[in-house]
Coordinates of N, CA and C in Angstrom, one line a residue:
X134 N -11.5 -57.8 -8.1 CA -12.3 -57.7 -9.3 C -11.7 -56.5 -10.1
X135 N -11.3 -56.6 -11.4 CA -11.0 -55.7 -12.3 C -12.1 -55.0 -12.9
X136 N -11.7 -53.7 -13.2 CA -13.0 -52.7 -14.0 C -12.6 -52.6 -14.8
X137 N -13.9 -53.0 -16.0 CA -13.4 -52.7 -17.2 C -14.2 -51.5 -17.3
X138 N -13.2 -50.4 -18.0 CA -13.7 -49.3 -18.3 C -14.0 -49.0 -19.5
X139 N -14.2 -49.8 -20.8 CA -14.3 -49.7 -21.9 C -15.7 -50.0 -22.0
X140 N -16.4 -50.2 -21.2 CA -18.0 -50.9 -20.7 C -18.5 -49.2 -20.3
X141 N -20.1 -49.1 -20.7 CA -20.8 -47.6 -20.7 C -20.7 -47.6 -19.4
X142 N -21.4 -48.9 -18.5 CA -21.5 -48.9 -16.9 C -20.6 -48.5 -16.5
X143 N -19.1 -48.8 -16.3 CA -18.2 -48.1 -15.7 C -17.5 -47.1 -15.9
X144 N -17.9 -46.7 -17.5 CA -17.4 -45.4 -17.6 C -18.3 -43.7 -17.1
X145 N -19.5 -44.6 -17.0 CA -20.7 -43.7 -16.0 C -19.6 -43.5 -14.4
X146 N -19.6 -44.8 -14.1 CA -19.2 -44.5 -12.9 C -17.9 -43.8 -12.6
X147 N -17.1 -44.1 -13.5 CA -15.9 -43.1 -13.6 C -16.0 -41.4 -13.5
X148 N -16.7 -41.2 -14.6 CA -17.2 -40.0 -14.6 C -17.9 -38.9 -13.9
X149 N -19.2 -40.3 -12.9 CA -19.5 -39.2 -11.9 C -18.6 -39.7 -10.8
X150 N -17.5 -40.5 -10.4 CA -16.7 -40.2 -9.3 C -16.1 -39.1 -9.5
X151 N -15.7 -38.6 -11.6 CA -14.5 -37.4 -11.6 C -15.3 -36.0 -10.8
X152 N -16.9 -36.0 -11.0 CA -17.4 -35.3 -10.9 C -17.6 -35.0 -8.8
X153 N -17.8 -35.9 -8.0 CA -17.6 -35.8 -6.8 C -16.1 -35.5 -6.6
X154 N -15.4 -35.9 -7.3 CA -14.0 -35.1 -6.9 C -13.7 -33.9 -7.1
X155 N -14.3 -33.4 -8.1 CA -14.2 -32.2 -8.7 C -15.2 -31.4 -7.6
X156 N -16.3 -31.8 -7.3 CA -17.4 -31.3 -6.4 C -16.1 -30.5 -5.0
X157 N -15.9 -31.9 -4.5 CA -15.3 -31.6 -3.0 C -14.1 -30.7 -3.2
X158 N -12.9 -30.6 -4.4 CA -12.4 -29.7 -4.6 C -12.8 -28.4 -4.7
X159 N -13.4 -28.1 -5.3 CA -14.2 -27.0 -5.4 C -14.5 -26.0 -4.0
X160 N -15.2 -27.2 -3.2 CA -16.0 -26.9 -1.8 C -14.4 -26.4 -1.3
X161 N -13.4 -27.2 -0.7 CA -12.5 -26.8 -0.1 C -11.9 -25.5 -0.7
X162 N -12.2 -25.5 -1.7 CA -11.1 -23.8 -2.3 C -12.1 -22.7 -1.7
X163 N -13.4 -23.2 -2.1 CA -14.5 -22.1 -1.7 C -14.4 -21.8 -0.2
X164 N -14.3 -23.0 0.8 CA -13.8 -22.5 2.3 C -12.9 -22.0 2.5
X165 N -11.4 -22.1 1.9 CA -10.3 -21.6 1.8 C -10.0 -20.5 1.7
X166 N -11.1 -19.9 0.5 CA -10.9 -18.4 0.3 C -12.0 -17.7 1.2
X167 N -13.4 -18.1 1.9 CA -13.7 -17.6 2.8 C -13.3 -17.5 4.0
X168 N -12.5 -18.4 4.4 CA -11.8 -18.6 5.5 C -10.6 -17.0 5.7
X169 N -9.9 -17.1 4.2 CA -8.9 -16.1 3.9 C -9.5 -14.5 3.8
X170 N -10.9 -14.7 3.2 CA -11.0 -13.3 3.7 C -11.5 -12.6 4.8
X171 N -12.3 -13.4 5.7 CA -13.0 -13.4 7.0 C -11.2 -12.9 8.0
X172 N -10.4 -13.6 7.5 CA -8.9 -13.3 8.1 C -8.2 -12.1 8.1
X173 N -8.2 -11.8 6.8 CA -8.0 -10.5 6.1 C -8.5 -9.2 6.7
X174 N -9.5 -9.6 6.6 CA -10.6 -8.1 7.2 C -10.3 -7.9 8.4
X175 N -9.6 -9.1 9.7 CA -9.7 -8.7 10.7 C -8.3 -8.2 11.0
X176 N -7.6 -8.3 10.1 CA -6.2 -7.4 9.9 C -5.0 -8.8 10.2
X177 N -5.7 -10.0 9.9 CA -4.8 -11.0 10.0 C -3.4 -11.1 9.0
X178 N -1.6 -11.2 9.3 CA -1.4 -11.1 7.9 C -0.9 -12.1 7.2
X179 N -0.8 -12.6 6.2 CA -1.0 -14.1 5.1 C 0.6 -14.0 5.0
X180 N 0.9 -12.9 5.0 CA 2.7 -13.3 4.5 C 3.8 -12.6 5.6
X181 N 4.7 -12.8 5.6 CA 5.6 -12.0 6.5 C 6.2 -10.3 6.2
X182 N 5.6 -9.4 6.5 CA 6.2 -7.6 6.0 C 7.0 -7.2 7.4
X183 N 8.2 -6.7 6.6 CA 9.5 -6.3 7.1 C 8.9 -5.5 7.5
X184 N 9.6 -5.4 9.3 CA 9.5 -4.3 10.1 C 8.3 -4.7 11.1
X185 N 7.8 -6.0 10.4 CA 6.5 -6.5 11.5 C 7.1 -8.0 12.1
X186 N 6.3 -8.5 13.2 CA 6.6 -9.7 13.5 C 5.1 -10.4 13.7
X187 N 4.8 -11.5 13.8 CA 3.2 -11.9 14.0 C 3.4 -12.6 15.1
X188 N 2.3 -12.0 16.0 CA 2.0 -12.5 17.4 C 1.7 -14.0 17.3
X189 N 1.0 -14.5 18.6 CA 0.6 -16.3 18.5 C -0.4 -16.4 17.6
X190 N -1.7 -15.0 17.5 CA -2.3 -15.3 16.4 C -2.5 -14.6 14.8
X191 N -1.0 -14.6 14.8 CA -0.5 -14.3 12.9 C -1.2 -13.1 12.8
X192 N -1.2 -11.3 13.8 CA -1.5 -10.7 13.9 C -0.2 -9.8 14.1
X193 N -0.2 -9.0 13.6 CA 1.3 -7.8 13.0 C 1.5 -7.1 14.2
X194 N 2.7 -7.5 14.9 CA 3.2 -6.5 15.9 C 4.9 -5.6 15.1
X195 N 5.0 -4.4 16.0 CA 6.2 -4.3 15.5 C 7.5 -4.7 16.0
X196 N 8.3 -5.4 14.5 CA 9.6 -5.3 15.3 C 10.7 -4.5 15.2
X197 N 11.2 -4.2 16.1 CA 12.0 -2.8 16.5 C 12.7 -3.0 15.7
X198 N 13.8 -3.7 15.9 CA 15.3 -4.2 14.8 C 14.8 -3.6 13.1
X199 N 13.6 -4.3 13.1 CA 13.3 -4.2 11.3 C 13.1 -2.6 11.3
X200 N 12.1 -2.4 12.1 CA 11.0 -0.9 11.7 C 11.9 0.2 12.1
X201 N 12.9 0.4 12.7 CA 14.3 1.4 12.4 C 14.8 1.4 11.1
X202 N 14.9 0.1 10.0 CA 15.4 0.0 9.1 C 14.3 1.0 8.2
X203 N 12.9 0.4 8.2 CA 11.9 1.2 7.6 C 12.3 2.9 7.6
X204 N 11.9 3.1 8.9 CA 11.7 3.9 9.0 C 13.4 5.3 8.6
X205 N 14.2 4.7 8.9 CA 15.3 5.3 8.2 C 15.4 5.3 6.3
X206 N 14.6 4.3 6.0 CA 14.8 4.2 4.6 C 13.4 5.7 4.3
X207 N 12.8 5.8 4.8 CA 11.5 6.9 4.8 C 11.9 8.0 5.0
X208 N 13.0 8.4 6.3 CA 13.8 9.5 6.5 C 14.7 10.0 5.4
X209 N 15.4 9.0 4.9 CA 16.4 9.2 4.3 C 16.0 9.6 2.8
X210 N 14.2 9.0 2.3 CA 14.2 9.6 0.9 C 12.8 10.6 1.0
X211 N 12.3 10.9 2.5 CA 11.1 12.2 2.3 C 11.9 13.4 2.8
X212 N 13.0 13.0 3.6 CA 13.3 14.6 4.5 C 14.6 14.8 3.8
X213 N 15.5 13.5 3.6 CA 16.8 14.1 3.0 C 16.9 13.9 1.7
X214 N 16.1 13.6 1.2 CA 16.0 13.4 -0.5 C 16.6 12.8 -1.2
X215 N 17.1 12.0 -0.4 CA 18.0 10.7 -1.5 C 17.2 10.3 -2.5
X216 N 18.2 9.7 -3.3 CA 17.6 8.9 -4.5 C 17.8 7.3 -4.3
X217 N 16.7 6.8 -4.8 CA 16.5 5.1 -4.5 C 17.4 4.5 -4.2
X218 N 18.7 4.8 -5.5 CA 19.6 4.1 -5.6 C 20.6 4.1 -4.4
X219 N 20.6 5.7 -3.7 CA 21.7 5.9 -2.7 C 21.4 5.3 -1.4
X220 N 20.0 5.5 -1.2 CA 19.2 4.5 -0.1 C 20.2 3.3 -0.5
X221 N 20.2 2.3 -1.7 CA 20.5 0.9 -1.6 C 21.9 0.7 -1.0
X222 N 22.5 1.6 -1.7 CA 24.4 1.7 -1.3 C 24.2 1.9 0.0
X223 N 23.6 3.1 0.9 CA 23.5 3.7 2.5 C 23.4 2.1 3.1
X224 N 22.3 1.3 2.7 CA 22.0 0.5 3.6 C 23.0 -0.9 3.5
X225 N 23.4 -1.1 2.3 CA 24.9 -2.0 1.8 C 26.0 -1.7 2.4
X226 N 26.1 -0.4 2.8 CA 27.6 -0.2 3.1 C 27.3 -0.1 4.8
X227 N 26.2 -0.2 5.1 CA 25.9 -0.1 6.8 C 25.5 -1.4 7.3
X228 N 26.1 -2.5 6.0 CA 25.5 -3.9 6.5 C 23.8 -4.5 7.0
X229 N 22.8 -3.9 6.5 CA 21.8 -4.2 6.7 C 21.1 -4.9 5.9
X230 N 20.7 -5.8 6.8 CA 19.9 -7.3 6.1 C 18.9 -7.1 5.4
X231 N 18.9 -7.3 4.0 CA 17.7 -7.2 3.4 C 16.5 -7.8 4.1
X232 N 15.5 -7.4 3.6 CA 13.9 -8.3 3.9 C 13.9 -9.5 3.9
X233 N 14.5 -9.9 2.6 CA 14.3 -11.5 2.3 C 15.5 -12.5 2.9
X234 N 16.6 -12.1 3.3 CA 17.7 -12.0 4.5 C 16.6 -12.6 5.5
X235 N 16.6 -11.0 6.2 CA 15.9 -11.0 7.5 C 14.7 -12.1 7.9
X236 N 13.7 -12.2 6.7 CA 12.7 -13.2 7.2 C 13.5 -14.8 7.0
X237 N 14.5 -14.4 6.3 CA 15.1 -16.0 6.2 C 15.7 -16.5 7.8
X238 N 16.2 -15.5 8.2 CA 17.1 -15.5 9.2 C 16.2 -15.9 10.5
X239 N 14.9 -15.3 10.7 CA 14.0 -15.4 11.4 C 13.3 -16.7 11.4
X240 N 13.5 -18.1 10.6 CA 12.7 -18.7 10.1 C 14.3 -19.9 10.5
X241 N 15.4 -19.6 9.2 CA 16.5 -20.8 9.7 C 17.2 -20.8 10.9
X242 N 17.4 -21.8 11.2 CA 18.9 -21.6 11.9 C 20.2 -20.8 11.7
X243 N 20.8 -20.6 12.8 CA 22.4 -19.8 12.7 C 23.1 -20.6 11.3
X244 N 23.3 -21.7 11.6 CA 23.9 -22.6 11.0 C 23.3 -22.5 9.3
X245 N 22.4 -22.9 9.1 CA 22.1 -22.7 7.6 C 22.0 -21.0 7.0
X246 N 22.0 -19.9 7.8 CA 22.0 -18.9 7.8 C 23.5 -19.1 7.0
X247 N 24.9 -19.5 8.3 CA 26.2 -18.7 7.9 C 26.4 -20.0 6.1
X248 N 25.7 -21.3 6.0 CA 25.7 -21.5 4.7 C 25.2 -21.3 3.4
X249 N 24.6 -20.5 3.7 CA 23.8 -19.7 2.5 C 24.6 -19.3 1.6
X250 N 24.9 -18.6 0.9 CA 26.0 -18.2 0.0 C 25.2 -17.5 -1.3
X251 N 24.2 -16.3 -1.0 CA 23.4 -15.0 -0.7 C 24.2 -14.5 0.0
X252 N 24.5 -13.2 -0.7 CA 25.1 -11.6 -0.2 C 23.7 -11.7 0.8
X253 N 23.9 -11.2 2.1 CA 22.9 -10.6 3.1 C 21.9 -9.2 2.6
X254 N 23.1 -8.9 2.3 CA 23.3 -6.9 1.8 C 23.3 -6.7 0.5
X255 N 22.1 -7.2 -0.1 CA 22.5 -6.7 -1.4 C 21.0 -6.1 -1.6
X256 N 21.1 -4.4 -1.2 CA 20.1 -4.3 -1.5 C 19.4 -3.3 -2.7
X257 N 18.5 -3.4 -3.5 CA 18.2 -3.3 -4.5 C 17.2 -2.1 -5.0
X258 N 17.0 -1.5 -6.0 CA 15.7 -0.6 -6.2 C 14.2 -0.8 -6.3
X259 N 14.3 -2.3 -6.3 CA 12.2 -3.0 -6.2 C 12.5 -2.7 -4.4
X260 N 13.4 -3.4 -4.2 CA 12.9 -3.7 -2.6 C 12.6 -2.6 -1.7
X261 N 13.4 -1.0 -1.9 CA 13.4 -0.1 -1.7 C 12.3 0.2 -1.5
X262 N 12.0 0.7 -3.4 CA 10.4 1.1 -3.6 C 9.0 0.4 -3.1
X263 N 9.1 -0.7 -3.1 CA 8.5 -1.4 -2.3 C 8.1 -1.2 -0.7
X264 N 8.9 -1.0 -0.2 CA 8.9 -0.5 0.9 C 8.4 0.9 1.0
X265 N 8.8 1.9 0.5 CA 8.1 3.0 0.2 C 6.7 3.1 -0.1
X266 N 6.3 2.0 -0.3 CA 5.0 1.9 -1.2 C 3.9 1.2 -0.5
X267 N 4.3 0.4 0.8 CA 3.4 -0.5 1.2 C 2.6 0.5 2.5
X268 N 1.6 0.6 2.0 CA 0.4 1.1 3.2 C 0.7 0.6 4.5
X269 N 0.7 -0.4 4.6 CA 0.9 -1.1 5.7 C 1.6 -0.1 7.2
X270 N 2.8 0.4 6.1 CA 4.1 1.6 7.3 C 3.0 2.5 7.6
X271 N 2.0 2.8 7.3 CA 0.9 3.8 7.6 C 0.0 3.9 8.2
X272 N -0.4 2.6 9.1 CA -1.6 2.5 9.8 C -2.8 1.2 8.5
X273 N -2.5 1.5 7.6 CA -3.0 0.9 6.8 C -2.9 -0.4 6.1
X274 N -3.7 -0.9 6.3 CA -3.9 -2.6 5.8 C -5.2 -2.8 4.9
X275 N -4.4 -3.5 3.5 CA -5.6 -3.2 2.5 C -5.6 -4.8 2.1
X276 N -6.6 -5.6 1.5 CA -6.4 -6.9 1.1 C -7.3 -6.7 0.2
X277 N -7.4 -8.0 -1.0 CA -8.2 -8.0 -2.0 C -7.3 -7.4 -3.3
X278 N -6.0 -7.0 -3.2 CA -5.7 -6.5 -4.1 C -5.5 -6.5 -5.6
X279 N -5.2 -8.0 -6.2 CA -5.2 -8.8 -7.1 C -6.1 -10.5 -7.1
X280 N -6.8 -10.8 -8.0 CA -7.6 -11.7 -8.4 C -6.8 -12.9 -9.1
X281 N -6.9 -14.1 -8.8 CA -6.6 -15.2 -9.7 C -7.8 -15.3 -10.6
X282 N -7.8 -15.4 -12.0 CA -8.4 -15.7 -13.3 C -8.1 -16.7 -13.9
X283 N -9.0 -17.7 -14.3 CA -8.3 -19.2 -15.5 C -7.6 -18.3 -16.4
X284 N -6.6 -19.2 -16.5 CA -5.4 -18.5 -17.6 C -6.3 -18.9 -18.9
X285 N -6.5 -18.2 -19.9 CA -6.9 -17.8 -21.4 C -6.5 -19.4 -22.3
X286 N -5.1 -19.6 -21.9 CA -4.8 -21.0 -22.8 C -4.2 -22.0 -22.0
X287 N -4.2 -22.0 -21.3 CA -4.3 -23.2 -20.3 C -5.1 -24.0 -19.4
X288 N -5.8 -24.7 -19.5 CA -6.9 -25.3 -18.9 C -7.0 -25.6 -17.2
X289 N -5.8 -25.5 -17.0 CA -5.7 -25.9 -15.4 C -5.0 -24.8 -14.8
X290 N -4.6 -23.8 -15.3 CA -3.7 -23.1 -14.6 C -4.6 -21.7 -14.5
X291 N -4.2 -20.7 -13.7 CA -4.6 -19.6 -13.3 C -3.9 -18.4 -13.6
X292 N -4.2 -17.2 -13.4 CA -3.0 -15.9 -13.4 C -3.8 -15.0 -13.0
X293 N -2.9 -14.4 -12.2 CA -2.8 -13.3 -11.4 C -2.7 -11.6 -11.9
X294 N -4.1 -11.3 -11.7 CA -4.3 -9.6 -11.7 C -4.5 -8.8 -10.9
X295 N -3.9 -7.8 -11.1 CA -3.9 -6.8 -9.9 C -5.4 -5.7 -10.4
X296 N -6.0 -5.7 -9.1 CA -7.3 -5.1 -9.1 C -7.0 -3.6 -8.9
X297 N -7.5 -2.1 -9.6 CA -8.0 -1.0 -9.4 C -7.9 -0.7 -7.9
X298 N -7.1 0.4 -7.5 CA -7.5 0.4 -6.0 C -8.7 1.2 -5.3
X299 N -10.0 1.4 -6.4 CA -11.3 1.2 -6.0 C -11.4 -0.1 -5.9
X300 N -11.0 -1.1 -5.9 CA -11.6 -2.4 -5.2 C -10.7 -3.0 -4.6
X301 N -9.9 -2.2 -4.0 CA -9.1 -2.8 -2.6 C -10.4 -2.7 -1.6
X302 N -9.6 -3.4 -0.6 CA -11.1 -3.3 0.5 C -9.6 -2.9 2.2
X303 N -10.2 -2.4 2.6 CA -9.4 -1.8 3.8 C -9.6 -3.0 5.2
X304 N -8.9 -3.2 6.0 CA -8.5 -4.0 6.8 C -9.1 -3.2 8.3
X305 N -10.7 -3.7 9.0 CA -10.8 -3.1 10.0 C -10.1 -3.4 11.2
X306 N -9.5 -4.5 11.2 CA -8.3 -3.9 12.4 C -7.3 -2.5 12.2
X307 N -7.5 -1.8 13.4 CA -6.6 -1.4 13.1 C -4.6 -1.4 13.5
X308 N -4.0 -1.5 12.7 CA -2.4 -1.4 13.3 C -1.8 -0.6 13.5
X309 N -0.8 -0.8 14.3 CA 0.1 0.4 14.7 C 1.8 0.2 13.4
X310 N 1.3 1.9 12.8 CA 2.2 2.1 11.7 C 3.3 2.4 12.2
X311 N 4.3 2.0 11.3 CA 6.0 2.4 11.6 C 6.2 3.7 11.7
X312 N 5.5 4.7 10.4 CA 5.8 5.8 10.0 C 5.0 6.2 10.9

């Protein structure tokens, strides 16, 4: 049997089906993000940080190989005072795998590894500073940082703000820092 939808009856019914779909969407994002922060707080981590490895349950151990990299990049610009840039060259000319390297490497095979055709070593001044910057090398784990917002002119899409770090919220697990 065909619907005709040009008929009030089935354009009712169209409508409140858009509306149970919209309903059950909704519900799943709303689980989604409580599920995410109930995770969060318990020092669970959502993405992969260099110098860590995630145990069976996606909980931050360290890994040695990485967190010598850290922690030499920390040496080399609080005690010996390099500048960002010479950190990048030190760790380029000493062959050391960037972060986004390293988690690739950790994730592909040998084989798609040696066909990549990405410099390993090219490392850069965000990645640096970045590193320098993440709590995390500290004992510290913060989540909540940035908020998705409806984007202003687009109806379906969203964007990303970064929140005041009065409303960061701190991670009561606690971890074992590099530094």
């Amino acid at each position: 049997e065909s619907i005709d939808t040009t008929t009030a009856f089935w354009k009712a019914m169209l409508q409140i089906m858009w509306v149970f779909a919209e309903l059950e969407r909704d519900m799943i994002r709303q689980k989604t993000h409580s599920w995410l922060r109930i995770k969060k707080q318990e020092g669970w981590l959502a993405r992969e940080i260099f110098g860590y490895k995630r145990d069976e349950n996606d909980y931050p151990v360290i890994f040695d190989q990485e967190a010598d990299v850290v922690r030499m990049i920390f040496r080399m610009f609080v005690y010996e005072e390099h500048k960002i840039s010479e950190i990048c060259n030190s760790l380029q000319s000493s062959n050391i795998y960037t972060p986004t390297y390293a988690l690739n490497a950790k994730i592909w095979s040998k084989k798609a590894i040696k066909r990549s055709n990405k410099w390993p070593y090219a490392w850069n001044d965000w990645t640096v500073r970045s590193i320098l910057t993440n709590e995390m090398y500290i004992w510290l784990y913060y989540y909540n940082k940035s908020e998705r917002i409806p984007h202003p002119s687009r109806k379906w899409k969203y964007k990303q703000i970064d929140l005041p770090k009065s409303q960061w919220k701190k991670s009561n697990k606690v971890h074992v820092g590099i530094i």
